[in-house]
Amino acid sequence: MAMLRRFLLKFNPNPSSKSTSGSRKISLVYVSYVMIGFITLASTALTATNHPLIQLIERRSQIISYRLRGVVTPPDDIIILAIDQASLIQGEFYASKPEQYADLEPIQSWPWQRRAYAIALDRLMQARAKSVSLDVLLLNPSVHGIEDDQQLEQALKTYGDRIVLAGFYDAYIHDGNLTHHLALPVLKGSEDNHQGYINVVPGVDGRIYDQPSRYYDKVISSSIPQIPSFAEASLQAADRTATLTPKLARSELYYYGPGGVTFRQVPFWEILDPVTWTRHQRQRTFNDKIVLIGATAVSLEDIIRTPFDDQTPGVELHATAIANYLQGKAVTHWLPNPASNAILVFVIIGSSGVLLWAVHKASRQVIGTIVLLLGWASISYASFTWGRYILPTMIPLGAIALSGSTAIVANSIQSQLEQQRLRRTLERYVASPIVQEILTHYSEDYQSLLKGKRLNATILFCDIRGFTTLSMNSDPEALVEQLNEYLDVMVEVILNAGGTVDKFIGDAIMAEFGSPLSQGEQTDTLNAVRAVLEMRKALVHLQAKWQDAGKPILFNGIGLNFGEVVAGDIGSLRRREYAVIGDTVNIASRVESMTRKFWTDILITDSVYQWVKDEVNVVCVGNHPLKGRERNTVRLYTLVGMKGDDPSLYQTVHQRLRKTYHFSETAGSP
């Protein structure tokens, strides 16, 4: 480190005196103080405004907390009789064999006959359900005729206030003003049943957070007739003495889990089918339950967004609200208004800034910033998960991160300047193709190269097999000498073929063909193929040399993949390099690791093969999932050689690999 410092000072054109350096450092510290103060005040002011953008940012913490927490078991008092996709297609069975599936006739086509709901009400009541709530809007007469309505009306009359029907506050423009109209079921006598509105209030991000009971207070004027929410009406139908406390009514929903997997669901058609209905009777499925009938099929478009997912059936929201009422659970803000939250944010960020100022070393400030971030994130998560209280989270975390970054930069600026001088010196060792592209294409706009660009390239990954085991059992000096000899030969082959060595990852080599300079995608890919075949030959010669010298024999695996990458100046403030990144790179790395599976040294993907298929001989090994990409398979080929080449070298390498690694493959990876 001392030698490096002397080297930097030697090339400093105008070395500053101690006093000048000190004053510069002091001024930077004062600037950081001012910036941290500004961050604190700005965060406080933004929180106090409660602007929709601030709400949107803060909601992210709630979403993250829910998903980290996972599924919580809801009360088993609630069952959803689901109008699911399976129920919607039952009409196909009826259409094919009407006599055999006569019981499915009421649901042969959508919208279903209302007789289907009448049958369901009769059977559920006979099964001793506490109440049945029909989350289906019946705002118009049945398309199947007046008799169809009459059958449902008779069932509603029979069971009275144990049934809940859905209403809806419809919004429309009248005389230039937004007006609401309460739409209720058209069925005769439905006023004797409980009725509840199904409207909800979406948050700024389109997700539902508020209890449905807050819709009337937030949206509807007092001049419009008021009915309870669908969930409140369902609770009253199940328990005539039940009342909703003001705290619950004004709170936010406490979600138990994502849609489709949280509440128990029974397909609607099982109520009509004699066999499945008999089974449910025997199992007392609906005994003493609150039953909600509603759509879960995506095709019916009764889908809402929740903090858990974007595909939750609307009926599950009502089930969630009912479960909250039964358990007395609710999500509330720990502080009642934006002003109180702003004061809390000021205290959090201000105290964090003071702690960071008290620490003078950049390394300790990094640790301090991480501790502060993790500390407040943990407090917020614990408050939400176990106390069901919402605390300001994202704004404080962002402000702490900014304050910490400011303090760290102010205390490490001198080392960064040294790094910049060192980088200018090391630029002499940048690969010549990159320098040439900068000189030719970016002489006037160097930053455009640093910002990166998308291009197509062939990516090569080459890794020595069993190197970890070898390094543990070999003399370090001899091993480094042999490794350098191997890397020198492999790199020379790559460069001679027009490739660019991107980086060394231990004993592995990553290279690309087509970045930064491309000779055409087909030519680049063909150059890559020729390079790996030449690497195979070179390694065979090295193996013979090592064997004569009594050295360990090294084998390698090579993977090639073609596709789009992002190329640019990538890294941290302390270290950057021109590199390529992207899914194409990840696939190439995983393909290289698959060579062990097939006892071969070179595997190429189908994207490579399509460019060179007229020039090479390959053996297709089929479609295979790659590690971390199990849902998608990749077609792989082992590379034999160029067309017209003698395949004996490939066969020799394949046999050596099989002989060398057969035992270790069966006993464990080398």
XYZ file of C-alpha atoms in Angstrom, residues 20-666:
647
model
C -4.758 22.502 1.505
C -5.655 18.846 1.712
C -6.999 19.318 5.207
C -9.147 22.307 4.245
C -10.531 20.370 1.297
C -11.423 17.474 3.577
C -13.041 19.800 6.138
C -15.136 21.506 3.445
C -16.333 18.152 2.178
C -17.366 17.141 5.694
C -19.334 20.372 6.118
C -21.010 19.806 2.764
C -22.009 16.336 3.902
C -23.516 17.816 7.101
C -25.587 20.241 5.056
C -26.719 17.500 2.682
C -27.767 15.196 5.518
C -29.718 18.065 7.089
C -31.393 18.742 3.760
C -32.268 15.053 3.379
C -33.807 15.056 6.868
C -35.935 18.150 6.264
C -36.993 17.061 2.778
C -38.067 13.619 4.009
C -40.023 15.197 6.853
C -41.799 17.617 4.523
C -42.638 14.895 1.995
C -44.104 12.699 4.721
C -46.220 15.585 6.023
C -47.748 16.189 2.577
C -49.003 12.594 2.362
C -48.788 13.014 -1.411
C -50.070 10.027 -3.453
C -46.498 9.344 -4.574
C -45.414 9.096 -0.937
C -48.332 6.768 -0.240
C -47.299 4.653 -3.214
C -43.733 4.398 -1.944
C -44.804 3.532 1.605
C -47.245 0.880 0.403
C -44.275 -1.056 -0.951
C -43.168 -1.827 2.604
C -46.610 -3.241 3.361
C -46.479 -5.431 0.269
C -42.996 -6.675 1.160
C -44.010 -7.374 4.769
C -47.040 -9.396 3.707
C -45.031 -11.490 1.290
C -42.212 -12.070 3.759
C -44.715 -13.083 6.418
C -46.455 -15.600 4.151
C -49.789 -17.319 4.660
C -51.591 -17.166 8.007
C -54.381 -19.663 8.612
C -57.779 -17.909 8.528
C -60.737 -18.987 10.685
C -62.391 -22.157 9.399
C -65.891 -20.663 9.752
C -65.837 -19.486 6.132
C -66.180 -21.544 2.945
C -66.292 -20.223 -0.609
C -68.635 -22.010 -3.008
C -66.596 -21.154 -6.068
C -67.931 -20.371 -9.511
C -64.648 -21.622 -10.899
C -63.473 -22.672 -14.330
C -64.310 -26.308 -13.600
C -67.916 -25.347 -12.838
C -68.179 -23.204 -15.979
C -67.267 -26.116 -18.249
C -69.721 -28.577 -16.704
C -72.197 -27.587 -19.387
C -70.063 -29.510 -21.857
C -70.800 -32.720 -19.974
C -74.502 -31.945 -19.960
C -74.466 -31.170 -23.675
C -72.733 -34.473 -24.483
C -74.958 -36.683 -22.299
C -78.068 -34.784 -21.108
C -79.709 -37.799 -19.470
C -76.607 -38.874 -17.554
C -75.780 -35.331 -16.381
C -79.304 -33.967 -15.982
C -78.414 -32.407 -12.621
C -75.979 -30.068 -14.401
C -78.656 -28.622 -16.677
C -79.004 -25.335 -14.652
C -75.328 -24.495 -15.295
C -75.099 -25.558 -18.919
C -74.257 -22.012 -20.104
C -73.260 -18.671 -18.581
C -75.077 -16.762 -17.175
C -76.445 -19.712 -15.291
C -80.089 -20.286 -14.579
C -81.002 -18.740 -11.255
C -82.530 -22.086 -10.428
C -78.918 -23.221 -9.828
C -78.592 -20.697 -6.992
C -82.003 -21.720 -5.631
C -80.903 -25.363 -5.508
C -77.643 -24.332 -3.837
C -79.503 -22.289 -1.188
C -81.845 -25.180 -0.424
C -79.049 -27.685 -0.061
C -76.755 -25.422 1.943
C -79.529 -24.555 4.379
C -80.386 -28.239 4.702
C -76.689 -28.822 5.438
C -77.083 -26.404 8.382
C -74.968 -23.546 7.008
C -75.067 -20.468 9.248
C -75.714 -18.159 6.320
C -75.241 -17.955 2.568
C -74.004 -14.802 0.822
C -74.500 -14.582 -2.931
C -71.716 -12.438 -4.419
C -73.476 -12.242 -7.790
C -75.220 -9.093 -9.013
C -78.871 -9.848 -9.886
C -79.761 -6.389 -11.166
C -81.815 -7.532 -14.184
C -84.452 -10.209 -14.784
C -83.121 -13.656 -15.653
C -82.387 -14.267 -19.320
C -83.926 -17.702 -18.811
C -87.416 -16.360 -18.136
C -89.661 -15.253 -15.315
C -90.079 -18.790 -13.953
C -86.336 -18.930 -13.389
C -86.519 -15.790 -11.217
C -89.515 -17.173 -9.353
C -87.646 -20.300 -8.262
C -84.863 -18.196 -6.733
C -87.395 -15.801 -5.182
C -89.071 -18.749 -3.461
C -85.754 -19.873 -1.953
C -84.993 -16.335 -0.786
C -88.404 -16.089 0.836
C -87.950 -19.438 2.582
C -84.639 -18.582 4.224
C -85.157 -14.852 4.757
C -82.468 -13.036 6.694
C -80.038 -15.938 6.567
C -79.366 -14.996 2.951
C -77.255 -12.036 1.783
C -77.624 -10.502 -1.680
C -75.144 -8.204 -3.397
C -75.826 -4.551 -4.144
C -73.685 -2.038 -5.958
C -73.110 1.712 -5.839
C -73.028 2.636 -9.523
C -71.190 5.849 -10.461
C -72.211 8.030 -13.394
C -71.985 11.634 -14.572
C -75.117 13.770 -14.168
C -75.125 17.475 -15.093
C -71.348 17.431 -15.059
C -71.167 15.989 -11.549
C -70.198 12.532 -10.372
C -73.298 10.882 -8.928
C -73.880 7.500 -7.333
C -76.894 5.254 -7.565
C -77.563 2.261 -5.340
C -78.371 -0.728 -7.564
C -80.155 -3.580 -5.763
C -81.437 -7.008 -6.854
C -84.653 -6.976 -8.933
C -86.025 -10.103 -7.263
C -89.358 -9.793 -5.490
C -89.102 -9.969 -1.730
C -85.321 -9.513 -1.749
C -85.721 -6.673 0.731
C -86.454 -9.339 3.358
C -82.943 -10.678 2.870
C -79.762 -8.981 3.996
C -78.228 -6.763 1.335
C -74.667 -5.448 1.188
C -72.664 -3.443 -1.300
C -69.658 -5.084 -2.944
C -67.771 -1.864 -3.790
C -64.223 -1.385 -2.534
C -61.773 1.528 -2.420
C -58.538 0.877 -4.353
C -55.310 2.385 -3.075
C -52.987 4.633 -5.071
C -51.336 1.535 -6.546
C -54.635 -0.084 -7.501
C -54.465 -2.639 -4.683
C -57.154 -3.000 -2.042
C -56.107 -2.089 1.497
C -59.177 -0.563 3.178
C -61.994 -2.487 4.767
C -65.024 -2.476 2.406
C -66.930 -0.683 5.178
C -64.875 2.465 4.443
C -66.267 2.795 0.910
C -69.428 4.628 1.909
C -67.595 7.168 4.087
C -64.895 7.824 1.487
C -66.930 7.893 -1.719
C -70.673 8.186 -1.194
C -72.478 11.348 -0.132
C -74.924 11.207 2.763
C -77.893 11.786 0.446
C -77.594 8.312 -1.083
C -79.372 5.390 0.651
C -76.950 3.499 2.836
C -76.635 -0.255 3.203
C -73.850 -2.160 4.972
C -70.920 -3.667 3.153
C -71.297 -7.200 1.841
C -69.016 -8.494 4.588
C -70.957 -6.676 7.337
C -74.254 -8.017 6.001
C -72.791 -11.537 5.888
C -71.674 -11.256 9.500
C -75.133 -10.042 10.565
C -76.822 -12.878 8.669
C -74.643 -15.424 10.448
C -75.013 -13.825 13.877
C -77.896 -11.421 14.489
C -76.164 -10.024 17.584
C -72.879 -9.273 15.799
C -71.854 -5.629 15.517
C -68.865 -4.057 13.827
C -66.716 -1.935 16.138
C -65.747 1.559 14.901
C -62.060 0.603 15.040
C -62.578 -2.337 12.690
C -64.831 -0.315 10.405
C -62.153 2.381 9.970
C -59.204 0.003 9.690
C -57.420 -1.680 6.826
C -57.816 -5.301 5.800
C -55.596 -7.894 7.426
C -54.825 -10.340 4.615
C -54.211 -13.982 5.414
C -52.573 -14.978 2.133
C -52.718 -14.842 -1.667
C -55.799 -15.623 -3.698
C -56.839 -19.190 -4.363
C -54.871 -20.867 -1.577
C -55.998 -19.205 1.650
C -59.705 -19.897 2.175
C -61.271 -23.288 1.611
C -63.086 -23.474 -1.713
C -65.655 -25.967 -2.992
C -66.500 -25.924 -6.728
C -70.121 -24.909 -7.310
C -70.877 -27.920 -9.505
C -70.265 -30.274 -6.569
C -73.448 -28.923 -4.963
C -75.492 -30.071 -7.968
C -73.802 -33.402 -8.621
C -75.516 -36.122 -6.507
C -72.321 -38.072 -5.828
C -70.211 -35.146 -4.630
C -73.118 -33.583 -2.754
C -73.689 -36.835 -0.843
C -70.016 -36.833 0.103
C -70.221 -33.250 1.394
C -73.313 -34.133 3.426
C -71.554 -37.093 4.944
C -68.480 -34.973 5.780
C -70.667 -32.138 7.158
C -68.663 -29.730 4.991
C -71.052 -26.797 5.351
C -72.303 -27.404 8.864
C -72.218 -24.185 10.926
C -70.288 -22.340 8.181
C -70.608 -18.913 6.596
C -70.830 -19.733 2.886
C -69.943 -17.209 0.183
C -70.985 -17.944 -3.395
C -68.820 -16.024 -5.849
C -66.722 -16.102 -8.996
C -63.131 -17.329 -8.873
C -62.742 -18.057 -12.591
C -60.464 -15.481 -14.199
C -62.692 -15.400 -17.293
C -65.502 -13.813 -15.228
C -63.203 -10.853 -14.477
C -64.111 -10.491 -10.807
C -60.425 -10.108 -9.959
C -58.774 -7.599 -7.637
C -55.218 -6.691 -6.704
C -54.090 -7.219 -3.120
C -50.720 -6.783 -1.388
C -50.149 -10.495 -1.991
C -50.889 -10.774 -5.709
C -52.711 -9.370 -8.725
C -55.104 -12.284 -9.235
C -57.282 -12.510 -6.121
C -60.983 -13.288 -6.704
C -63.246 -10.539 -5.377
C -65.186 -12.998 -3.228
C -61.987 -13.680 -1.260
C -61.789 -10.017 -0.278
C -65.222 -10.305 1.342
C -64.118 -13.545 3.006
C -61.056 -11.721 4.347
C -63.185 -8.907 5.773
C -65.550 -11.385 7.459
C -62.577 -13.275 8.924
C -61.188 -9.974 10.271
C -64.538 -9.224 11.925
C -64.737 -12.696 13.465
C -61.205 -12.501 14.894
C -61.186 -8.789 15.683
C -58.058 -8.335 13.570
C -57.241 -5.151 11.698
C -54.296 -3.245 10.260
C -53.991 0.338 11.511
C -51.490 3.178 11.330
C -49.489 3.515 14.545
C -49.760 7.308 14.310
C -53.114 8.829 13.367
C -52.165 11.512 10.827
C -49.421 12.651 8.391
C -48.125 15.335 10.772
C -47.413 12.762 13.486
C -45.707 10.509 10.958
C -43.584 13.448 9.783
C -42.360 14.089 13.340
C -41.429 10.416 13.699
C -39.567 10.504 10.375
C -37.647 13.608 11.506
C -36.586 11.892 14.735
C -35.520 8.694 12.950
C -33.485 10.345 10.195
C -32.073 13.083 12.411
C -30.822 10.649 15.047
C -29.392 8.413 12.330
C -27.510 11.386 10.876
C -26.054 12.264 14.283
C -24.850 8.683 14.745
C -23.218 8.695 11.310
C -21.479 12.028 12.035
C -20.057 10.566 15.236
C -18.304 7.822 13.250
C -15.285 9.081 11.308
C -14.076 6.042 9.363
C -15.789 5.189 6.103
C -15.717 1.455 6.849
C -17.492 2.022 10.157
C -20.001 4.321 8.482
C -20.803 1.543 6.033
C -21.443 -0.820 8.928
C -23.418 1.859 10.771
C -25.594 2.564 7.751
C -26.308 -1.136 7.271
C -27.150 -1.556 10.967
C -29.500 1.444 10.886
C -31.217 0.211 7.734
C -31.640 -3.322 9.038
C -32.709 -2.030 12.448
C -35.522 0.191 11.217
C -36.612 -2.350 8.598
C -36.820 -5.008 11.332
C -38.778 -2.722 13.668
C -41.218 -1.864 10.895
C -41.642 -5.511 9.891
C -42.146 -6.676 13.484
C -44.642 -3.882 14.121
C -46.665 -4.864 11.077
C -46.437 -8.638 11.394
C -47.061 -9.040 15.102
C -48.698 -5.782 16.115
C -50.535 -5.099 12.819
C -49.377 -1.470 13.012
C -48.083 0.463 10.002
C -44.986 2.628 10.526
C -43.335 5.011 8.031
C -40.751 2.743 6.438
C -39.606 3.388 2.885
C -39.006 7.135 3.272
C -36.873 6.692 6.441
C -34.946 3.823 4.866
C -34.275 5.812 1.716
C -33.205 8.852 3.718
C -30.907 6.784 5.958
C -29.337 5.219 2.876
C -28.794 8.650 1.294
C -27.405 10.112 4.513
C -25.084 7.166 4.965
C -23.900 7.400 1.377
C -23.205 11.108 1.798
C -21.142 10.554 4.932
C -19.234 7.665 3.392
C -18.402 9.640 0.252
C -17.185 12.630 2.246
C -14.787 10.486 4.291
C -13.484 8.370 1.422
C -13.048 11.018 -1.282
C -9.233 10.994 -1.019
C -9.020 7.262 -1.616
C -11.350 7.664 -4.584
C -9.052 10.302 -6.094
C -6.140 7.904 -5.700
C -8.197 5.247 -7.395
C -8.909 7.530 -10.348
C -5.195 8.245 -10.833
C -4.451 4.544 -10.646
C -7.150 3.809 -13.164
C -5.655 6.264 -15.638
C -2.368 4.407 -15.309
C -3.946 0.978 -15.722
C -5.884 2.027 -18.822
C -2.696 1.277 -20.734
C -3.430 -2.393 -20.111
C -7.012 -2.388 -21.436
C -7.513 -4.925 -24.226
C -6.605 -3.437 -27.601
C -9.996 -4.121 -29.278
C -11.710 -2.017 -26.617
C -9.168 0.776 -26.994
C -9.567 0.655 -30.764
C -13.355 0.940 -30.554
C -13.084 3.889 -28.187
C -10.614 5.659 -30.495
C -12.609 4.921 -33.635
C -16.199 5.283 -32.570
C -16.219 7.117 -29.235
C -13.453 9.696 -29.503
C -16.031 12.501 -29.097
C -18.477 10.704 -26.824
C -16.690 8.349 -24.455
C -19.573 8.390 -21.948
C -21.937 6.733 -24.429
C -19.752 3.629 -24.344
C -19.612 3.663 -20.560
C -23.391 3.901 -20.295
C -23.682 0.658 -22.186
C -25.456 -0.693 -25.227
C -27.318 -3.798 -26.318
C -25.717 -6.093 -28.874
C -25.636 -9.712 -29.960
C -22.565 -11.746 -29.086
C -21.381 -15.303 -28.570
C -20.328 -15.936 -24.973
C -17.675 -18.501 -24.039
C -17.217 -19.995 -20.590
C -14.317 -22.337 -19.910
C -13.653 -23.936 -16.531
C -11.145 -26.511 -15.267
C -12.735 -29.644 -13.854
C -11.977 -30.680 -10.329
C -9.698 -27.707 -9.760
C -10.810 -27.237 -6.146
C -9.770 -30.773 -5.237
C -6.548 -30.415 -7.221
C -5.632 -27.147 -5.477
C -6.069 -28.755 -2.072
C -3.681 -31.601 -2.903
C -0.981 -29.820 -4.941
C 2.035 -27.690 -4.241
C 0.855 -24.046 -4.496
C 3.827 -22.803 -6.524
C 3.681 -25.674 -8.996
C -0.079 -25.341 -9.280
C 0.077 -21.604 -10.030
C 2.799 -22.220 -12.615
C 0.740 -24.922 -14.333
C -2.441 -22.836 -14.182
C -0.692 -19.832 -15.725
C 0.696 -22.040 -18.487
C -2.801 -23.344 -19.211
C -4.421 -19.892 -19.139
C -1.708 -18.408 -21.344
C -2.351 -20.998 -24.062
C -6.140 -20.753 -23.843
C -6.149 -16.944 -23.926
C -3.790 -16.891 -26.896
C -6.173 -19.147 -28.826
C -9.156 -16.921 -27.986
C -7.378 -13.709 -28.987
C -6.078 -15.218 -32.234
C -9.647 -16.181 -33.139
C -10.885 -12.611 -32.692
C -12.346 -12.987 -29.221
C -12.103 -10.689 -26.223
C -11.185 -12.104 -22.832
C -13.732 -10.557 -20.488
C -12.448 -11.789 -17.160
C -10.869 -14.603 -15.170
C -13.033 -16.115 -12.448
C -10.525 -18.165 -10.512
C -9.490 -20.869 -12.985
C -12.398 -20.062 -15.318
C -12.261 -17.898 -18.438
C -15.100 -15.780 -19.762
C -14.752 -14.419 -23.283
C -16.994 -12.961 -25.939
C -17.041 -12.835 -29.720
C -18.806 -9.815 -31.201
C -18.123 -7.340 -28.388
C -16.987 -4.659 -28.538
C -16.200 -5.136 -32.248
C -18.349 -7.398 -34.387
C -17.458 -8.986 -37.701
C -21.056 -10.035 -38.241
C -23.067 -12.378 -36.053
C -22.431 -15.503 -38.127
C -18.715 -14.777 -38.420
C -18.455 -14.042 -34.694
C -20.189 -17.309 -33.826
C -18.080 -19.304 -36.280
C -14.923 -17.737 -34.823
C -16.059 -18.804 -31.358
C -16.633 -22.387 -32.529
C -13.227 -22.514 -34.197
C -11.663 -21.097 -31.038
C -13.099 -23.787 -28.746
C -12.057 -26.536 -31.155
C -8.545 -25.082 -31.200
C -8.665 -24.925 -27.379
C -9.464 -28.650 -27.393
C -6.384 -29.355 -29.527
C -4.192 -27.094 -27.432
C -5.278 -28.781 -24.212
C -4.499 -32.232 -25.630
C -0.954 -31.045 -26.411
C -0.637 -29.595 -22.909
C -1.877 -32.836 -21.373
C 0.819 -34.794 -23.204
C 3.448 -32.324 -21.993
C 2.190 -32.496 -18.393
C 2.107 -36.287 -18.471
C 5.739 -36.435 -19.603
C 6.651 -33.996 -16.819
C 4.736 -35.961 -14.187
C 2.311 -33.129 -13.557
C -1.434 -33.468 -12.859
C -3.555 -33.730 -16.002
C -6.114 -30.918 -16.298
C -9.424 -31.239 -18.137
C -11.829 -28.448 -18.923
C -15.430 -27.860 -19.910
C -16.535 -25.201 -22.383
C -19.990 -23.730 -22.959
C -21.037 -21.481 -25.852
C -24.231 -19.447 -26.107
C -25.368 -16.736 -28.513
C -27.807 -13.948 -27.740
C -28.348 -10.394 -26.635
C -26.098 -8.902 -23.980
C -25.591 -5.501 -22.407
C -22.038 -4.202 -22.794
C -20.601 -1.251 -20.915
C -18.447 0.060 -18.101
C -19.636 -1.975 -15.113
C -18.537 -2.049 -11.493
C -18.289 0.013 -8.349
C -16.678 3.378 -7.741
C -13.539 1.591 -6.667
C -13.313 -0.815 -9.568
C -14.880 -0.802 -12.998
C -14.282 -2.733 -16.171
C -15.731 -2.984 -19.631
C -17.829 -6.137 -19.498
C -20.943 -7.836 -20.817
C -23.889 -8.974 -18.713
C -27.290 -10.514 -19.292
C -29.199 -13.763 -19.474
C -27.089 -14.931 -22.412
C -24.027 -14.845 -20.142
C -25.808 -16.755 -17.385
C -26.924 -19.465 -19.808
C -23.385 -19.867 -21.191
C -22.058 -20.391 -17.670
C -24.704 -22.993 -16.884
C -24.153 -24.775 -20.201
C -20.459 -25.081 -19.347
C -21.367 -26.744 -16.053
C -23.543 -29.252 -17.977
C -20.482 -30.704 -19.762
C -19.871 -32.877 -16.701
C -23.240 -34.549 -17.204
C -22.418 -35.733 -20.724
C -18.700 -36.532 -20.237
C -17.812 -34.068 -22.952
C -15.647 -30.978 -23.137
C -17.704 -28.651 -25.365
C -21.435 -27.935 -25.343
C -23.172 -25.371 -27.535
C -26.746 -24.113 -27.398
C -29.234 -24.190 -30.233
C -28.793 -20.431 -30.720
C -25.130 -21.091 -31.598
C -25.905 -24.158 -33.672
C -28.355 -22.315 -35.923
C -25.562 -19.981 -37.049
C -22.972 -22.707 -37.758
C -25.019 -25.831 -38.531
C -23.743 -25.964 -42.121
C -20.132 -25.874 -40.921
C -19.948 -28.260 -37.961
C -20.646 -31.802 -36.858
C -22.505 -32.136 -33.580
C -24.329 -34.659 -31.439
C -27.668 -33.434 -30.107
C -28.122 -34.311 -26.437
C -31.701 -33.010 -26.223
C -33.503 -30.330 -24.252
C -32.397 -29.824 -20.677
C -33.314 -27.487 -17.822
C -30.477 -25.375 -16.521
C -29.800 -24.609 -12.884
C -31.989 -21.711 -11.807
C -34.050 -21.954 -15.022
C -35.900 -25.209 -14.438
C -39.102 -23.967 -16.095
C -37.395 -23.441 -19.454
C -35.286 -26.017 -21.246
C -32.387 -25.389 -23.604
C -31.473 -27.638 -26.535
C -27.810 -28.620 -26.279
C -25.272 -30.108 -28.677
C -21.862 -31.577 -28.014
C -19.398 -30.245 -30.579
C -17.577 -32.951 -32.576
C -15.667 -30.711 -34.994
C -15.822 -28.829 -38.256
C -17.280 -30.689 -41.205
C -14.546 -32.641 -42.916
C -12.431 -32.867 -39.744
C -11.287 -36.206 -38.389
C -13.590 -37.039 -35.405
C -10.893 -39.097 -33.691
C -9.787 -36.211 -31.481
C -13.341 -35.738 -30.201
C -13.650 -39.472 -29.556
C -10.327 -39.540 -27.727
C -11.276 -36.617 -25.476
C -14.710 -38.106 -24.817
C -13.202 -41.476 -23.845
C -10.607 -39.835 -21.579
C -13.278 -37.839 -19.784
C -15.472 -40.879 -19.375
C -12.602 -42.964 -18.088
C -11.246 -40.254 -15.769
C -14.518 -39.053 -14.272
C -16.810 -42.065 -14.479
C -16.030 -43.177 -10.928
C -16.204 -39.665 -9.481
C -19.476 -38.925 -11.306
C -21.033 -41.965 -9.669
